[in-house]
Every structure is written in structure tokens, then in C-alpha cells.
XYZ file of C-alpha atoms in Angstrom:
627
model
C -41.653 -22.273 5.787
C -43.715 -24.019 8.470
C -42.470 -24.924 12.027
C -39.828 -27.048 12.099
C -40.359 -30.808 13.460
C -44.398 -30.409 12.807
C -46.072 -30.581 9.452
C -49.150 -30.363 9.926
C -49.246 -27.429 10.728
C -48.160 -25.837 7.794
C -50.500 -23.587 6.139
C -51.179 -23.577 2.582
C -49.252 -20.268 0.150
C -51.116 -18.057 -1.251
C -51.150 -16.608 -4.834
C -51.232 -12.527 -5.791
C -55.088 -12.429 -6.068
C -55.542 -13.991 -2.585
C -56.803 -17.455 -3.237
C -55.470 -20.529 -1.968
C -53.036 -23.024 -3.778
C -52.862 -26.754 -2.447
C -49.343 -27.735 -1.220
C -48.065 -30.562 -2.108
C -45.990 -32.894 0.391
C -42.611 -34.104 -0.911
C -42.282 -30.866 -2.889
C -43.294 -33.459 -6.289
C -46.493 -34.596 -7.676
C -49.474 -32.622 -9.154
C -52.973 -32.168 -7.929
C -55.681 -30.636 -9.772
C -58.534 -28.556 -7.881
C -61.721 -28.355 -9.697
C -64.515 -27.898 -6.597
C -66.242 -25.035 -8.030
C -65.339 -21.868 -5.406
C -62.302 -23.259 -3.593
C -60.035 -22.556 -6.022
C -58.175 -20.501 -8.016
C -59.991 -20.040 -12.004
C -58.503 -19.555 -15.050
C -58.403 -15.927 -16.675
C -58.926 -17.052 -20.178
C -61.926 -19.240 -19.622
C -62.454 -18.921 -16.063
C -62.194 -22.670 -15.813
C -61.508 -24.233 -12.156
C -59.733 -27.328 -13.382
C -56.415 -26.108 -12.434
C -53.418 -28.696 -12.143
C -50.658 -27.317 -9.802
C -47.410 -28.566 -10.743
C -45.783 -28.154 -6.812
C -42.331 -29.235 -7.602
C -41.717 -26.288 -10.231
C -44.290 -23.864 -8.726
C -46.459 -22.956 -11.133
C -50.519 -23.834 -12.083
C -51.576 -24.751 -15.886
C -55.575 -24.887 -16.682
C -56.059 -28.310 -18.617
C -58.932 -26.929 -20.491
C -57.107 -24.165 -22.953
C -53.546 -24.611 -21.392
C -53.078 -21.107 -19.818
C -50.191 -20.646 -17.364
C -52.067 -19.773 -14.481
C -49.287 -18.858 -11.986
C -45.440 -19.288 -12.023
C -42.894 -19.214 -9.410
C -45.201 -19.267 -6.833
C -43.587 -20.121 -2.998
C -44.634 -23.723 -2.531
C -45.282 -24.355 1.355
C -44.251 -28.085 0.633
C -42.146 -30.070 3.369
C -39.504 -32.531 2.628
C -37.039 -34.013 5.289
C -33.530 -35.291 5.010
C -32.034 -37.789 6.793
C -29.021 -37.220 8.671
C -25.721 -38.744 9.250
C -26.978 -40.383 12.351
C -30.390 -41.207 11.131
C -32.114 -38.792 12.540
C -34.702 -36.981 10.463
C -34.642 -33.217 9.373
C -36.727 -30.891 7.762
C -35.362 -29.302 4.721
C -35.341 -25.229 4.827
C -34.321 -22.749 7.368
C -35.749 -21.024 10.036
C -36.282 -16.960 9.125
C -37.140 -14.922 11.762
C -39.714 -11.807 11.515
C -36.922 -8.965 11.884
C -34.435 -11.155 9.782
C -33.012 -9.126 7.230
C -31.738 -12.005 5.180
C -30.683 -15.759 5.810
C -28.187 -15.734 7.648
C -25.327 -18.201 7.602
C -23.773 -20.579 9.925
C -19.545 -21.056 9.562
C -17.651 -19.993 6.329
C -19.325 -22.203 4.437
C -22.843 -20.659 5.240
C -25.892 -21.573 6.632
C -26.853 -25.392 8.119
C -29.086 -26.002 5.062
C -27.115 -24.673 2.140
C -28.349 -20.742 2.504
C -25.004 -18.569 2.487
C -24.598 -15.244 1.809
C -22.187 -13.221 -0.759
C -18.362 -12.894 -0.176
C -19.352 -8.720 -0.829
C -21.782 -9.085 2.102
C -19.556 -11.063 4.589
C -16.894 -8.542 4.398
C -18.909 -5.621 4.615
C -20.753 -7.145 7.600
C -17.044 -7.852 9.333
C -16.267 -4.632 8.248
C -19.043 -2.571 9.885
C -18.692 -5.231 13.417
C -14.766 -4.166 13.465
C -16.254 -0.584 13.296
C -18.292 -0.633 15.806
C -15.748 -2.351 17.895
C -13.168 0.458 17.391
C -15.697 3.128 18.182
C -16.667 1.630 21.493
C -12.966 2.038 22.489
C -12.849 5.563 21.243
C -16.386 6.252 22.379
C -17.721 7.540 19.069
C -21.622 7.868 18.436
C -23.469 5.812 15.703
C -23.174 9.053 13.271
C -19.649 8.240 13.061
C -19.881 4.626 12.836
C -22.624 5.231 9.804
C -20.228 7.711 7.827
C -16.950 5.409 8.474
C -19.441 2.260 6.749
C -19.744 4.267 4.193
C -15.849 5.413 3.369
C -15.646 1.421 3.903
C -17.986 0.691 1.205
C -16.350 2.750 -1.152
C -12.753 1.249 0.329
C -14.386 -2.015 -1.197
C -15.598 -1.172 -4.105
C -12.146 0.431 -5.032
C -10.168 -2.323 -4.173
C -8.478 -0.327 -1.213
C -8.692 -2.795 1.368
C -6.830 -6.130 -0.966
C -3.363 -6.817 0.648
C -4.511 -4.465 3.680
C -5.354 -4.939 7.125
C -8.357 -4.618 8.028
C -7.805 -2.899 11.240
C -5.979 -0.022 9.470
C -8.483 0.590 6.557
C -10.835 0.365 9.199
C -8.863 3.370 11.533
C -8.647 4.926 8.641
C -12.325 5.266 7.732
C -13.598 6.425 11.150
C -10.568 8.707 11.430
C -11.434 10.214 7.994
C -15.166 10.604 9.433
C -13.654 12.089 12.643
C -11.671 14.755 10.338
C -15.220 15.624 8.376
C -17.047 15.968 11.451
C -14.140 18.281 12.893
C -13.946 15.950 16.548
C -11.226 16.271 18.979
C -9.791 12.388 18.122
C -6.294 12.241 16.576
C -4.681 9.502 14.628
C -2.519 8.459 17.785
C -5.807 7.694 19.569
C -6.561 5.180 17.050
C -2.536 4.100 17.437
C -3.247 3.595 20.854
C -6.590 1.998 20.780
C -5.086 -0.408 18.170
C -1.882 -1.391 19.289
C -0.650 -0.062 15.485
C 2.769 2.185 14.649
C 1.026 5.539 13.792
C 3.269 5.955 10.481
C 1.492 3.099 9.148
C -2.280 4.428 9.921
C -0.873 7.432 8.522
C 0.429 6.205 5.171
C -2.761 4.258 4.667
C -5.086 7.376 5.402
C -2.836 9.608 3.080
C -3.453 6.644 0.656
C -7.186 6.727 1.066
C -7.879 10.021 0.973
C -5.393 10.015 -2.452
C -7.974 7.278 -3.545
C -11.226 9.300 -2.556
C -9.986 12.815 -3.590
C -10.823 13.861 -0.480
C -10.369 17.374 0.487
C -10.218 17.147 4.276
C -9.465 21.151 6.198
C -6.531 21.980 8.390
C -7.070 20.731 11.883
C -7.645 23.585 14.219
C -5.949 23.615 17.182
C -8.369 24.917 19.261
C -10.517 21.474 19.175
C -8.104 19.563 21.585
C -7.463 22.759 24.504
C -10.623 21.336 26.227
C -9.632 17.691 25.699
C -6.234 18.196 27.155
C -6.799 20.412 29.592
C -8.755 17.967 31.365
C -5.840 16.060 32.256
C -3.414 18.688 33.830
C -5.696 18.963 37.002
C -6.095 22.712 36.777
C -9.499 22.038 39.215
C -11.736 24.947 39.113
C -9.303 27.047 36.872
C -9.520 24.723 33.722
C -12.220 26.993 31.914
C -9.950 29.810 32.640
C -6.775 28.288 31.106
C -8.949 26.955 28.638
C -10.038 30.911 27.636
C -6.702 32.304 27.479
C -4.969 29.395 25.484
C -7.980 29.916 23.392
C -6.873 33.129 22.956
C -3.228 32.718 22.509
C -3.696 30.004 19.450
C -5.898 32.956 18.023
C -2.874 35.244 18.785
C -0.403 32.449 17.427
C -2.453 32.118 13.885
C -1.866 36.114 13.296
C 1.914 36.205 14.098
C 2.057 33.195 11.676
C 3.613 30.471 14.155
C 0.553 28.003 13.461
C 1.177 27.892 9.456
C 2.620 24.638 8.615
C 2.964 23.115 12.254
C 1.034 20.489 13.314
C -1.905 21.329 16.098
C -0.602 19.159 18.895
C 2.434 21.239 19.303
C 0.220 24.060 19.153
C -1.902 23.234 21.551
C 0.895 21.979 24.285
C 2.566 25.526 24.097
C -0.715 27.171 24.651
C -1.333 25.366 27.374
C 1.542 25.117 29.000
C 2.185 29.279 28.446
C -1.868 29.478 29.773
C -1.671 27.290 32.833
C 1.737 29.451 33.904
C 0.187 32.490 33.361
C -2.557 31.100 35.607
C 0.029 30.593 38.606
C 0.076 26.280 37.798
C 3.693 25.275 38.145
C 3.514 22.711 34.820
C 6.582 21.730 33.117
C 7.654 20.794 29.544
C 6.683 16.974 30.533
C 3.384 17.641 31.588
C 1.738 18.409 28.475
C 3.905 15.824 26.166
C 3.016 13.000 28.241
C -0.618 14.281 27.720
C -0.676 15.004 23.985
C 2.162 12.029 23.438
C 4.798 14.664 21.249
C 8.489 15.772 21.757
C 9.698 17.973 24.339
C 11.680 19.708 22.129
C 9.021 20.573 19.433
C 6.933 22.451 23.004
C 9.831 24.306 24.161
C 10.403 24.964 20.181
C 6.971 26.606 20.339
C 7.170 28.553 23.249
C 10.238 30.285 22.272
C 8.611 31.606 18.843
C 6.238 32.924 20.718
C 8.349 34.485 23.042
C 9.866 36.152 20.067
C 6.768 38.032 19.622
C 5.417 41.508 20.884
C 2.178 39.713 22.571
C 4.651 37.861 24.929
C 5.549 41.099 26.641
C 2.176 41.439 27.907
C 0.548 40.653 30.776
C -2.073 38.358 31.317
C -4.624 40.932 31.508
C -3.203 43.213 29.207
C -2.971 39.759 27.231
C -6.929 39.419 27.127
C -7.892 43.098 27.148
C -5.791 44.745 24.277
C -5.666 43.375 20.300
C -2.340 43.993 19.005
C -3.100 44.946 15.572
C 0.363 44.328 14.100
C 1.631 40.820 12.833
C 5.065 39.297 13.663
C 6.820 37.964 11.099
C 6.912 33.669 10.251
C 9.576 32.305 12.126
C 11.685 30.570 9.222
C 11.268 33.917 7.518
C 12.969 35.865 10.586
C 15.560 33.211 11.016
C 16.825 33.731 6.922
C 16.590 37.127 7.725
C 19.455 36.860 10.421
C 21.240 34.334 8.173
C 21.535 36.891 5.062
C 22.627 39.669 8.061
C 25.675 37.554 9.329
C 26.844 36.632 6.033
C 26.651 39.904 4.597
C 28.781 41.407 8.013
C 31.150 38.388 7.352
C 31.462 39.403 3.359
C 31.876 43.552 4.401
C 34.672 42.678 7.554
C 32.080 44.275 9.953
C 33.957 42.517 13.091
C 32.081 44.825 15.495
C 28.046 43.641 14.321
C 29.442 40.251 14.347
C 30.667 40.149 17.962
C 28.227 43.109 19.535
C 25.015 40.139 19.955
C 22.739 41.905 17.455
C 22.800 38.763 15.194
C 22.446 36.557 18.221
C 19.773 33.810 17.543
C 16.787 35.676 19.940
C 15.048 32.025 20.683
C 17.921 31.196 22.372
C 19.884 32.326 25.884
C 23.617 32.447 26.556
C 26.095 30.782 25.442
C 23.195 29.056 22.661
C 22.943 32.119 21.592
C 26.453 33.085 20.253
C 27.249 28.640 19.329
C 26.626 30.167 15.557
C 30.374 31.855 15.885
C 31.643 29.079 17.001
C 33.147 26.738 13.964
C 31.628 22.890 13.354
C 33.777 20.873 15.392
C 35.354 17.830 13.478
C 33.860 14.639 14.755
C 35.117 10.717 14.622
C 32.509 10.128 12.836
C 32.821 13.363 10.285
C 37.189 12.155 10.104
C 36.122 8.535 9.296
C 33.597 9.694 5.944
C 36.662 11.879 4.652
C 39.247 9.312 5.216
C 36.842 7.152 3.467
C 35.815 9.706 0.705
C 40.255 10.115 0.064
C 40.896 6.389 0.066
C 37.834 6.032 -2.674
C 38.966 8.632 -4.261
C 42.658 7.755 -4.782
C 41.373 4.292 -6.224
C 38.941 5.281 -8.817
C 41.618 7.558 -10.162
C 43.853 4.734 -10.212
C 41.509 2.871 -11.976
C 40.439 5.656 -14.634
C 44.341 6.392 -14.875
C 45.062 2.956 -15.567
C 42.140 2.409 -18.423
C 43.557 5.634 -19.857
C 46.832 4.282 -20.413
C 45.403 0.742 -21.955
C 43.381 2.668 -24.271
C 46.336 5.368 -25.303
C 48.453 1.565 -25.610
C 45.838 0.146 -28.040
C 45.506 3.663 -30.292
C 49.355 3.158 -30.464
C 50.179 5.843 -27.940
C 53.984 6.476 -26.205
C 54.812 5.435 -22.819
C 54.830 9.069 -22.100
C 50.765 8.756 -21.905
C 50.683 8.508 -18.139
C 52.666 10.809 -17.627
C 50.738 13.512 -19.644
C 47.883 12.183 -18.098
C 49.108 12.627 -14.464
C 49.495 16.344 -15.622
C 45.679 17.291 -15.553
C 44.555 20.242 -13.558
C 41.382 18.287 -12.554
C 41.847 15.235 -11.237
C 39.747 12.086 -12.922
C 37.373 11.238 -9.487
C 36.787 13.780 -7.228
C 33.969 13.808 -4.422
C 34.478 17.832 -3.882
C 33.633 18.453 -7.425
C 30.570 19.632 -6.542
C 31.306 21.626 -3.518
C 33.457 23.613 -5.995
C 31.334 25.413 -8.081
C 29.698 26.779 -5.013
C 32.875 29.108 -3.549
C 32.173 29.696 -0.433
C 33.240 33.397 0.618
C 36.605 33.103 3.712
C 35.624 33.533 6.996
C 36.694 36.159 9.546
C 38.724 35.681 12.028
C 38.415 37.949 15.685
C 39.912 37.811 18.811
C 38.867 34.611 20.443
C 37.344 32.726 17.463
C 36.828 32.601 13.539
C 33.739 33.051 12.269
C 33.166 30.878 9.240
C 30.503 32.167 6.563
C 27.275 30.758 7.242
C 25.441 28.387 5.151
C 21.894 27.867 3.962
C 19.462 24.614 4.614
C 21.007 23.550 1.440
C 24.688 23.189 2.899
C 25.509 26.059 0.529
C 26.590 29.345 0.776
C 23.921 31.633 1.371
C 23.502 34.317 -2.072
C 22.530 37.623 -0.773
C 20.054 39.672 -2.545
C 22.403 41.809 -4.314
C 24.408 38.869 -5.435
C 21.113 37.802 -7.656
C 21.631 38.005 -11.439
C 19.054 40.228 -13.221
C 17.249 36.784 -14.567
C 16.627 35.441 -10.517
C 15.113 39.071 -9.865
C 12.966 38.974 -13.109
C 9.529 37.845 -12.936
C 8.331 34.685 -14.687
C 7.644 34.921 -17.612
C 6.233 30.988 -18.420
C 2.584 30.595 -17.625
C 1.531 27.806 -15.288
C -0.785 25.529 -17.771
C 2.373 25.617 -20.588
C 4.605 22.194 -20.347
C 8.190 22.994 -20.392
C 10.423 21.682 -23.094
C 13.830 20.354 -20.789
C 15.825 20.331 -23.718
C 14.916 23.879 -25.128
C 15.176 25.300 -21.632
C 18.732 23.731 -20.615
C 20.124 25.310 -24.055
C 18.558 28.589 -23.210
C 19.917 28.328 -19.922
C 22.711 31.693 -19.741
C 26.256 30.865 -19.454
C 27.166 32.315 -16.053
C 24.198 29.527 -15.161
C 25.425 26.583 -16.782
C 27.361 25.478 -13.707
C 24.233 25.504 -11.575
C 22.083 23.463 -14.029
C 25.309 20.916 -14.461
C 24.996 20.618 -10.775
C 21.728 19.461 -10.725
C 22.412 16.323 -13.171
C 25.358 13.978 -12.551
C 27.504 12.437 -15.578
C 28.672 8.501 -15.598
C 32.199 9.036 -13.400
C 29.332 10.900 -10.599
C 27.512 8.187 -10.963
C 30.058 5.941 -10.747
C 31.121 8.150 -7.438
C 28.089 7.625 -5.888
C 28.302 3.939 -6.676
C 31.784 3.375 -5.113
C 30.681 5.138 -1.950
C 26.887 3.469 -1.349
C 29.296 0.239 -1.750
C 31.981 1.191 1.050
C 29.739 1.929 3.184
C 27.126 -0.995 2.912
C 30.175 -3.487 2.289
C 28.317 -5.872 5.078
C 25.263 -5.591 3.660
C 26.198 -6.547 0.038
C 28.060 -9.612 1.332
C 24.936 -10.909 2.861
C 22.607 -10.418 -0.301
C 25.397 -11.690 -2.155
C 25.912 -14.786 -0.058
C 22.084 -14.986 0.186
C 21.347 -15.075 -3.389
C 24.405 -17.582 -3.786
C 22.698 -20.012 -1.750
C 19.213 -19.689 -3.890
C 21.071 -20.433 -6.973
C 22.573 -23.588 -5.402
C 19.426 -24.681 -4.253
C 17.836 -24.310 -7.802
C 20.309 -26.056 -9.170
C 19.838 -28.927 -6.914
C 16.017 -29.050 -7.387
C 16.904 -29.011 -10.933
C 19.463 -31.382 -10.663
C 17.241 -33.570 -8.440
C 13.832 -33.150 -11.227
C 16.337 -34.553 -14.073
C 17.263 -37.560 -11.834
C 13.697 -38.677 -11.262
C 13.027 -37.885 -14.783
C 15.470 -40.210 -15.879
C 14.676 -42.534 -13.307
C 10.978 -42.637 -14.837
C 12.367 -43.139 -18.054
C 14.721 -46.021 -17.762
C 11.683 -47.531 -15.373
C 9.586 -47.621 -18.400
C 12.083 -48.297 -20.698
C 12.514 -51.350 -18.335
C 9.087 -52.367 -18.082
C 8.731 -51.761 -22.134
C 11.555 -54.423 -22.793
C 10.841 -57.236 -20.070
C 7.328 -57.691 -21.232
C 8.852 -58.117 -24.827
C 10.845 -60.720 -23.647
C 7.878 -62.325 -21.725
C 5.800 -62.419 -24.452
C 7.937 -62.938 -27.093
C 6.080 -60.488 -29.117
C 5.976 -56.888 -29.935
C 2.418 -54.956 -29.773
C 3.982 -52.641 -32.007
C 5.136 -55.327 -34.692
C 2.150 -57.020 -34.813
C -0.869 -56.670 -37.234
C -4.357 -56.192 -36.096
C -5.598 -59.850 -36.572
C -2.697 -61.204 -34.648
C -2.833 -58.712 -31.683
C -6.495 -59.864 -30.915
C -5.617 -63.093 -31.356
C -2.899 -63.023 -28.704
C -4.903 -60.933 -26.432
C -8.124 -63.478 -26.398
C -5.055 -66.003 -26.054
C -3.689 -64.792 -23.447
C -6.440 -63.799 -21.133
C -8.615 -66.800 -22.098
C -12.245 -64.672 -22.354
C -14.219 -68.160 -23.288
C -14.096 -71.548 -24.792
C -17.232 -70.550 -26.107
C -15.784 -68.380 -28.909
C -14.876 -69.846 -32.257
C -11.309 -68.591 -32.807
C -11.257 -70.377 -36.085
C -14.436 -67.975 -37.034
C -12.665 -64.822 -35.803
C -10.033 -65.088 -38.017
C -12.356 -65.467 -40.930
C -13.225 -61.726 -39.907
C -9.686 -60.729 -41.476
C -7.699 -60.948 -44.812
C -4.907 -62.558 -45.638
C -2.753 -58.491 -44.997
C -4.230 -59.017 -41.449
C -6.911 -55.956 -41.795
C -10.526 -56.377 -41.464
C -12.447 -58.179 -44.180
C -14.683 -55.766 -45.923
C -16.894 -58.981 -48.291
C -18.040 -60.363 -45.248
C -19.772 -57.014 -43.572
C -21.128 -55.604 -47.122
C -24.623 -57.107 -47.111
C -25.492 -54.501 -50.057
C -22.355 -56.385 -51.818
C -23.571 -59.769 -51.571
C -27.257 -58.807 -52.254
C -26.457 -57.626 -55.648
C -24.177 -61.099 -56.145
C -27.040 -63.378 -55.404
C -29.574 -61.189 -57.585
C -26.645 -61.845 -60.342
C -26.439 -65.661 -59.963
C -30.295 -65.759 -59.926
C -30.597 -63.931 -63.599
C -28.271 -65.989 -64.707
């Protein structure tokens, strides 16, 4: 391309073996260069008469017809004029560090250049990058790996029915994770104005897509971070040492397994900046690292259940405890299996001495686990609920009994019989029952109830294991288990606890009855709600038919008043009569011989064949003349 607005100063192109070809203005035309020297020759018979051909780009030598050159970039000008008359050179300005043309609008560039819909949203993609690592002040390493993960995010698919912003926090979070930085996912909730849940579910999503394999955060990246903002002044390396240290301690006595690193990191540094004589508080740190209160103070008190907290703080940093505390789940199971086994033995003396006390806890928290669940409004409601749905389904299955036992011919003695079951038809403590749960014990000031497990079931002590639970497994991992082989298998004192696990039609029914009751509101409003959509198809059905037949009777209308007009039917008539009422009727000429057009037909009304056969009346003349 020359400079725009001035063409004469555009330079003729050149071809691959240097010499010059003659442009040609209008980008048509040819022009043939023959002056021996100044042009390009032909390498089949080295000819110079060489015509250019500048509006498809290529060169042809008239003496043996060789293509000379093809697709060769013409340096030919041609101008448009605009919408207000102005002139306009055709083409588009490309600078010397362009990397492509770019485009101007959707559409793309002012001339018709435009680039692909793959290279528009990569380009967006990689700006939006860039604009989220300015906020979190990332380098152009991560910006470069976080392109990438979005290139891939494209190619996949990942980002359709997305938004961009959270495929895009997910990529540079993803790049912050490989390159083990001190950014968290609520930085990028912050810096985006976006519920963290949702960035998480759509990096748990990508890295799903990816297969990535992404380590454990250590907790040990953010004590510098954080410990920036609990103005320790010249102390902060300090603290920063000895909660170093403690997250090292916490990862032997098995408190950081399974926890996430910010609580970590807030007890560390709360326990390091008291050791250090800082007065901080519970607050301080969760307004820093954004978590609960309660998960910190959670923390703390694990720790405190260790040996290392009876330390001091240079004991602390001088001496390596070499033995392990146990997890704190397993400790607290271990307590739990220890106050139902003094409840099942009587043992009122361990129960009420404080041995089994919960050691996280202080005072009266300590001994609430005596105590019995106290009955709330909210716990009477769900049983007064649970009896009134129960005493109507059992109605109802009482009252289908006795229509069935009526139809197989039954006496009127059926519901009484019936009434006489041990087990009642519909019963929402079925299950609850084939888990007994051992009697309490009762001392002097309260009665301790036998404790339960996570599962809301009564905890099974070791020795109450049946030789199969205490076995070892005998099924190796890569075979596929056959349901139906292993559920007859299953041993009889078992079957109970595999029925338990799979409900029948009257549980399901149960279950139905109760998710009913309780979203009663709800189910009025979807059933109200999907009420009204029906109406309103049936009116825009109802309305469709009504035009339909609105259009038909119209044309039926029109169909019958232009019979009547006419006094003739299109349909009735034959094909000489039809043109003769159209010619009639819209009066083409008074030049035309009507008397002659009908001449052109037979007396059925169809075209006459004798008068276009020429062969026909050819051989009819030769006849006559033999004759």
C-alpha cells in the first residue's frame, strides 16, 4: 500500500527474483514490458515480452505462454467515493510493528479488513487479564501462563454460557496455584466484586476440565502477607519465625490435614504475636484473612490440646518434640467410644469425675455433653408435624386396605383385623428402630443419655463389631462389584442395615408426604404459576385459530366476490377461453387479431397442434405435388 491521499508516490512491487513489475492504476488493464533490461524475462525462452495481467496478479510471456508470476501484490490504487462525495483510497493503512490488520467496531476494519471471531475473543480475553492482574499486582509471567489456561478454556468450550470475568479469575488463579504465590481466591472475590462460591465452582470445574493436578496450599506462604497488616513494627520478622515454626509444629501433630490454610495461618499468628507480648484478639486476624471467628478460636484450642503448647516460647524454638499428637477428630471419637462404653457398664463415677470432659473446652462447656438435648419450638413443631402425617397416611393405607379386602369379597371384619397389626402401615421412626439405642443413666443432678455418632446413631463400640466388620477385605480394588450378588450374600444379622440403606414405595411415599407439608407455600406458587402458563397457551392458541379462520373466510370472501364480478370461474374455464377473457379484460392492444388467436386452438379449447407442425405440413404439400 502507498500513502494514503497521494498516488504518485507509490512505488512499483517487486517479484521473488528482485525485478520490477509495472503497476497498473485502477487495479484493471494489462501492459506488456518488452524494453530489453527493464524487465522481468521469461524462464522458458528468456523472452522480455511479458504482459502483466494487474487485476489478477500474475505475468504470462506472449511468445510460448509461460506463467511467469502469480499472485503477485499489485501496488495498484483505486479510490471509492463516499457517501458525501468525498474521495477515498481503497486499502488500509498497516503500520511497521502491526501484527495484523486490525479492525475498527464489531464489524471490523473501515475498509472491509476484520479479524476472526477466535482472535477477537482471545484478544478480549488476554486485555481482561491484564486488567485483573494490575488490580492484584501480578507480573507478566502470570499474565502469560493465565493466556494460556485461557486458550485451552477456548478451545474446550469452557468459557460458552460463562462469564468472562470468572473464567478469567479462574485462569490467573490456577497460574497463581502453579506458581505457589501468596494470592487466594477471595482476593480475586474482592478485586471482582464476585460471590467466592461461584469463582470456586468454576475453578473446580476447570481444573476437572484440564486434569489438573494442582498441590495442597501451604500455609506458610500467607504468614508474611498477613503479618504485614497486624502492625507488629519491628517485631514482624520475629512473629513471622515462630508462626513459621508453629505451622511446622501444627503439620506433625496432624491439625493442618484437611483444614484449609487461612485458618491455619490466623491461629499461628494470633498464638505468635501473643507469645511476642502483642495484645491481638480473635478479630484481628479474621478481619485480615476475611474467615470466621469461630474456625480461629477452633484452631487455637487443638493446639492447645497438644504437648508443644505447654512450652515456652523459647523452649518453643529451642527443643523438637519428637512425639506426634494425635488428629483431632480421631481424639474426639476416642472420648465418644469412652462415654458410651461408661454409660453401657453403669460406671456413674468416670462419667461425673471430668475425665471424659471435652479438653478444648472450659467450664461449664466442658460438662454441656451430660446435659440432655433440650426440646425446642422448633424440634415440637417437626414431631407434631411428623404424628399428624403419620396418622393420615395410615388412614389412607387403612382405608385402600379395606376397598381392596371389599372387592376380593372380604367380611366387614377386614378393618378390624387390619387395625390389629403390630407395625403400624406409615411410620417415620421406622428407621430409628433398627438402630436401639442403649438407656441412658441417670445420676444425681442429671441423666446422661447415650451418646451418638456424626451419623445421629448410636455409637458401636469395638467389641460390639461382628467378626465380618473386623475382617479384612477381601475384594480387590480394580474388581466391579455385582449389587445383586453382594446384597444376597449379605449375612442375616446384616440384613437390617443394608434394608436401611434403600427405602421401599410407603418410605418413599413418607418422604413425599413430608417434603409436601413442609413446602405447602411453595407448591401453591408453582402450581398457580404453571396454571397461569397453561391459560396463556391456550389463549395464544385460541387467538392463532381466530386469525386463521379470519384469513380463511377473507379469502374465501375475496374467492367468491370476484366470481360474481366476473361472472366466470378461472377454474371452469378452458384454456382458449381464459386467455380470451384475460386479453378482454385488460385490453393489451387493438393491434392484436383476436379472431387469429383463436385459430391457435381446437374446437376442445386446447392448443392446435396442425398449425405449429411445419414437418406435418411439409410432408402434405410434397404429397399434393406427386400427385
Amino acid at each position: 500500500n502507498g500513502e494514503e491521499g497521494n498516488p504518485d508516490s507509490i512505488t512499483p512491487g517487486s517479484t521473488a527474483g528482485g525485478e520490477e513489475v509495472v503497476g497498473t492504476v485502477g487495479g484493471g488493464g494489462r501492459k506488456t514490458k518488452s524494453e530489453s533490461g527493464s524487465g522481468p524475462r521469461c524462464p522458458n525462452c528468456n523472452s522480455t515480452n511479458i504482459e502483466s495481467l494487474g487485476a489478477v496478479g500474475s505475468s504470462v510471456c506472449t511468445d510460448c505462454g509461460t506463467i511467469v508470476e502469480e499472485n503477485t501484490i499489485v501496488s495498484s490504487v483505486e479510490f471509492v467515493e463516499g457517501a458525501g462525495g468525498a474521495s477515498a483510497m481503497v486499502g488500509q493503512y498497516v503500520g511497521m510493528n502491526s501484527r495484523g490488520l486490525g479492525g475498527r467496531g464489531r464489524g471490523g476494519g473501515q475498509y472491509g479488513f476484520s479479524r476472526a471471531s477466535r482472535e477477537n475473543t482471545l484478544a478480549n480475553g488476554r486485555r481482561r487479564i491484564q486488567e485483573v492482574a494490575g488490580m492484584m499486582r501480578l507480573g507478566n509471567h502470570y499474565v502469560d501462563s493465565a493466556h494460556r489456561l485461557f486458550t485451552v478454556a477456548v478451545e474446550r468450550g469452557f468459557t460458552q454460557g460463562r462469564k468472562r470475568a470468572h473464567v478469567v479469575a479462574a485462569c490467573l488463579y490456577t497460574s497463581c496455584r502453579q506458581e505457589k504465590s501468596q494470592h487466594m481466591l477471595i482476593d480475586f472475590s474482592d478485586a471482582l466484586q464476585v460471590n467466592v462460591y461461584t469463582l470456586g465452582t468454576c475453578f473446580l470445574k476447570f481444573r476437572r476440565l484440564l486434569g489438573l493436578k494442582l498441590e495442597i496450599i501451604d500455609p506458610a506462604l500467607y504468614i508474611y502477607r498477613f503479618a504485614a497488616h497486624l502492625s507488629l513494627d519491628e517485631k514482624a520478622n520475629e512473629v513471622s519465625m515462630t508462626a513459621l515454626r508453629l505451622v511446622s509444629r501444627m503439620k506433625r501433630d496432624w491439625i493442618v490435614a484437611g483444614r484449609r490454610p487461612a485458618g491455619i495461618c490466623a491461629a499461628a499468628l494470633l498464638i505468635a504475636s501473643r507469645a511476642h507480648g502483642f495484645e491481638r484478639h480473635h478479630h484481628d486476624v479474621t478481619k485480615v484473612l476475611k474467615i470466621c471467628g469461630l474456625t480461629v478460636m477452633t484452631r487455637v484450642k487443638e493446639f492447645e490440646a497438644t504437648p508443644s503448647a505447654n512450652l515456652t516460647l523459647n523452649e518453643f524454638h529451642s527443643t523438637n518434640l519428637a512425639a506426634e499428637a494425635d488428629p483431632p477428630v480421631f481424639t474426639q471419637n476416642r472420648i465418644r467410644e469412652a462415654r458410651a462404653k461408661a454409660v453401657a457398664e453403669r460406671n456413674t463415677d468416670l462419667l461425673t469425675s471430668g475425665a471424659l470432659d471435652n479438653p478444648n473446652l472450659k467450664g461449664k462447656w466442658a460438662t454441656r455433653w451430660r446435659a440432655g438435648k433440650k426440646v425446642t419450638m422448633k424440634d415440637q413443631q417437626m414431631t407434631d408435624m411428623y404424628s399428624q402425617l403419620e396418622t393420615e397416611l395410615t388412614e389412607s393405607a387403612l382405608e385402600s386396605q379395606m376397598i381392596e379386602a371389599a372387592e376380593k369379597g372380604g367380611d366387614g371384619d377386614s378393618p378390624i383385623k387390619l387395625g390389629k397389626k403390630t407395625e403400624p402401615a406409615v411410620s417415620f421412626t421406622r428407621a430409628e428402630q433398627t438402630h436401639h439405642r442403649p438407656l441412658g443413666i441417670s445420676t444425681l443432678h442429671v441423666e446422661i443419655a447415650y451418646p451418638l455418632g456424626n451419623n445421629h446413631r448410636p455409637i458401636v463400640l469395638p467389641n460390639q463389631a461382628t467378626a465380618e466388620e473386623l475382617a479384612a477385605p477381601t475384594q480387590k480394588v480394580e474388581e466391579a462389584l455385582n449389587f445383586e450378588e453382594w446384597k444376597a450374600a449379605v449375612p442375616t444379622d446384616a440384613a437390617d442395615e443394608v434394608d436401611f440403606l434403600f427405602r421401599s414405595d410407603e418410605e418413599v411415599r413418607e418422604r413425599e408426604a413430608v417434603f409436601n407439608a413442609q413446602n405447602k407455600d411453595y407448591i401453591e406458587r408453582q402450581g398457580q404459576k404453571e396454571h397461569e402458563r397453561i391459560m396463556a397457551e391456550a389463549a395464544s392458541r385460541a387467538k392463532e385459530e381466530d386469525e386463521l379462520a379470519q384469513e380463511e373466510g377473507r379469502r374465501r370472501y375475496l374467492k367468491t366476490s370476484r366470481k360474481r364480478k366476473d361472472g366466470w370461474d378461472p377454474n371452469e374455464l378452458t384454456t382458449e377461453e381464459a386467455l380470451l377473457e384475460v386479453v378482454k379484460s385488460r385490453k393489451i392492444s387493438r393491434k392484436i387479431n383476436y379472431d387469429a388467436m383463436s385459430a391457435l386452438f381446437d374446437d376442445t379449447g386446447d392448443f392446435s397442434t396442425d398449425l405449429l407442425s411445419d414437418k406435418e405440413r411439409k410432408k402434405e404439400e410434397d404429397d399434393i405435388g406427386e400427385v
